[in-house]
DNA sequence: ATGAAAGCGCTAACAA
DNA sequence: TTGTTAGCGCTTTCAT
């Protein structure tokens, strides 16, 4: 059904070896007549080389696998965007696997990518803090390294294995937000936090707590716009004294903001709101969202660059800066209502 | 370097056949001792089956390839999100290739996916209107069909080949926006249009023109938030009589809105703004964005479902409805300033 | 310059 | 129940 090299060779009346030499772009000398005949046949029959067979021989040097928590999350899709841009330029094939933010799925995902011999595996999902996790992952990573595969982790704690990393200081991100709010007079701050299984969430909360201490009320919610929308009200009912709300990712802050507006509360006059990541739309909201900028696209691109270097045995680390972006959604603390 | 089945077999002191039977999940009966030995060895050596070799034998039934114009575009990432969700559930591996919205790249992308024997190829990038394009693509599609591969196109005109399609009526989307604006008294409307090479753009403009006729001023711009931001000012300088701006995709409308606000023009009192696609954030803007809702996630999921059916020879068509969502960014036409 | 044949890692007949 | 072997599509020695 599907045309293979043998058929092309037969159609062109040459041996498979010759056909291969022409079609695989080998620099082996081939008579011009035959070369033409082979090319014509391949065209006519619609021959497409089987990358799997080629991969069996060569390995798959131009394939990257990307493990993300959820492509729908702007944090990940920003990274995917940056990685894809570079990948397209460099002619790399990108395969994306979702973990649905779960331990078991992440290991599975990693195995799947290894099975497909991607050569470069990028773990973009933030690391899980569960104790049993790093251990299992360490074993898997070591195996990959031993097999000569490149592994890059993005925005997570390093594991027991030396791999290339793209690092973002999430604790610092939390600190920056904390200081900004403290300087505005906020003492009682509610945090809408994504999964506390993720190091990124835990770190951001840690940074906030360093500055704001006991004034922090943390609520773990689904890391989506709707999660923020649904959680804002109940949180404020339970803790009416809160003068600011921080989302550990922008979309939660956006949801919370929307709910506050719908509830008739003015931001930032009555309550301040801040996020984290600086997704593209944050600056265009009204009020525009105060947040911590992460160079998401650059993180994706850096991961691929490091992965390519790692294939050549060069383990590297890229430390990218986070930056507080003060916009309109934060202002001086209103007098506590409590 | 990398552990293969032979080494596992040797380590477990069994034949490769036995090892394969255990590790590939065959239901072939194997002695419990041996089974345990093989599993232990595989574990110890960190064996990961080579999916390429397996693919050579079986084909790759659980792989989907997705061709998109640009993963950074919310239109595509919405679709990718929906498709990934279903793919993860069904244990499909998703490979995404970017075309950068170009003819040559799209054919290349399609070939690449075929080379990797994805089994299901989904063309999500909107079709190009250039005359030479459909012809080249038709040939490629026919070849894929002949090879028994499933092809699904999303949101583009059908080509010369019978393939499964997810259809969205872009002309109707344009009409809905046009009527809404006309009913509000808008006669002079500026359109910030994405690439006019794309059928989706052309169709939406066509729908708008059907209703608004000569009152339409179309400007082709880069289909991004910044494209909208940059184009709004110049367009209004050249055509000060415009009372409404429509983006053929939400992000352009969002950029334009932001520029208008920065320029001190009130939306919708002084000028109305509308978009298309209804990306997740559109409802949370201030003013919230009037747009045409496309079920992006559902489009992605439907594409995969149709692809799976197509592998079984069932060509199908899913026609998804578009729906006008009237929000706050559109209002009665202000008296023309001209 | 060309072709025959070995072999990449794996599975599935086929034998034993 | 186990092992031997052919072969998936391709590239690449090795002869010719």
XYZ file of C-alpha atoms (C1' of nucleotides) in Angstrom, chain D residues 1-15:
15
model
C 6.329 -23.544 26.564
C 10.712 -22.140 24.401
C 14.047 -20.951 20.719
C 15.354 -20.083 15.790
C 14.632 -17.330 12.014
C 12.659 -14.289 8.624
C 11.691 -9.748 7.724
C 9.706 -4.667 8.640
C 12.502 -0.288 5.349
C 16.448 1.509 5.248
C 21.756 2.509 4.891
C 26.207 0.880 4.316
C 29.992 -2.083 4.107
C 31.974 -5.139 0.891
C 32.591 -7.208 -3.413
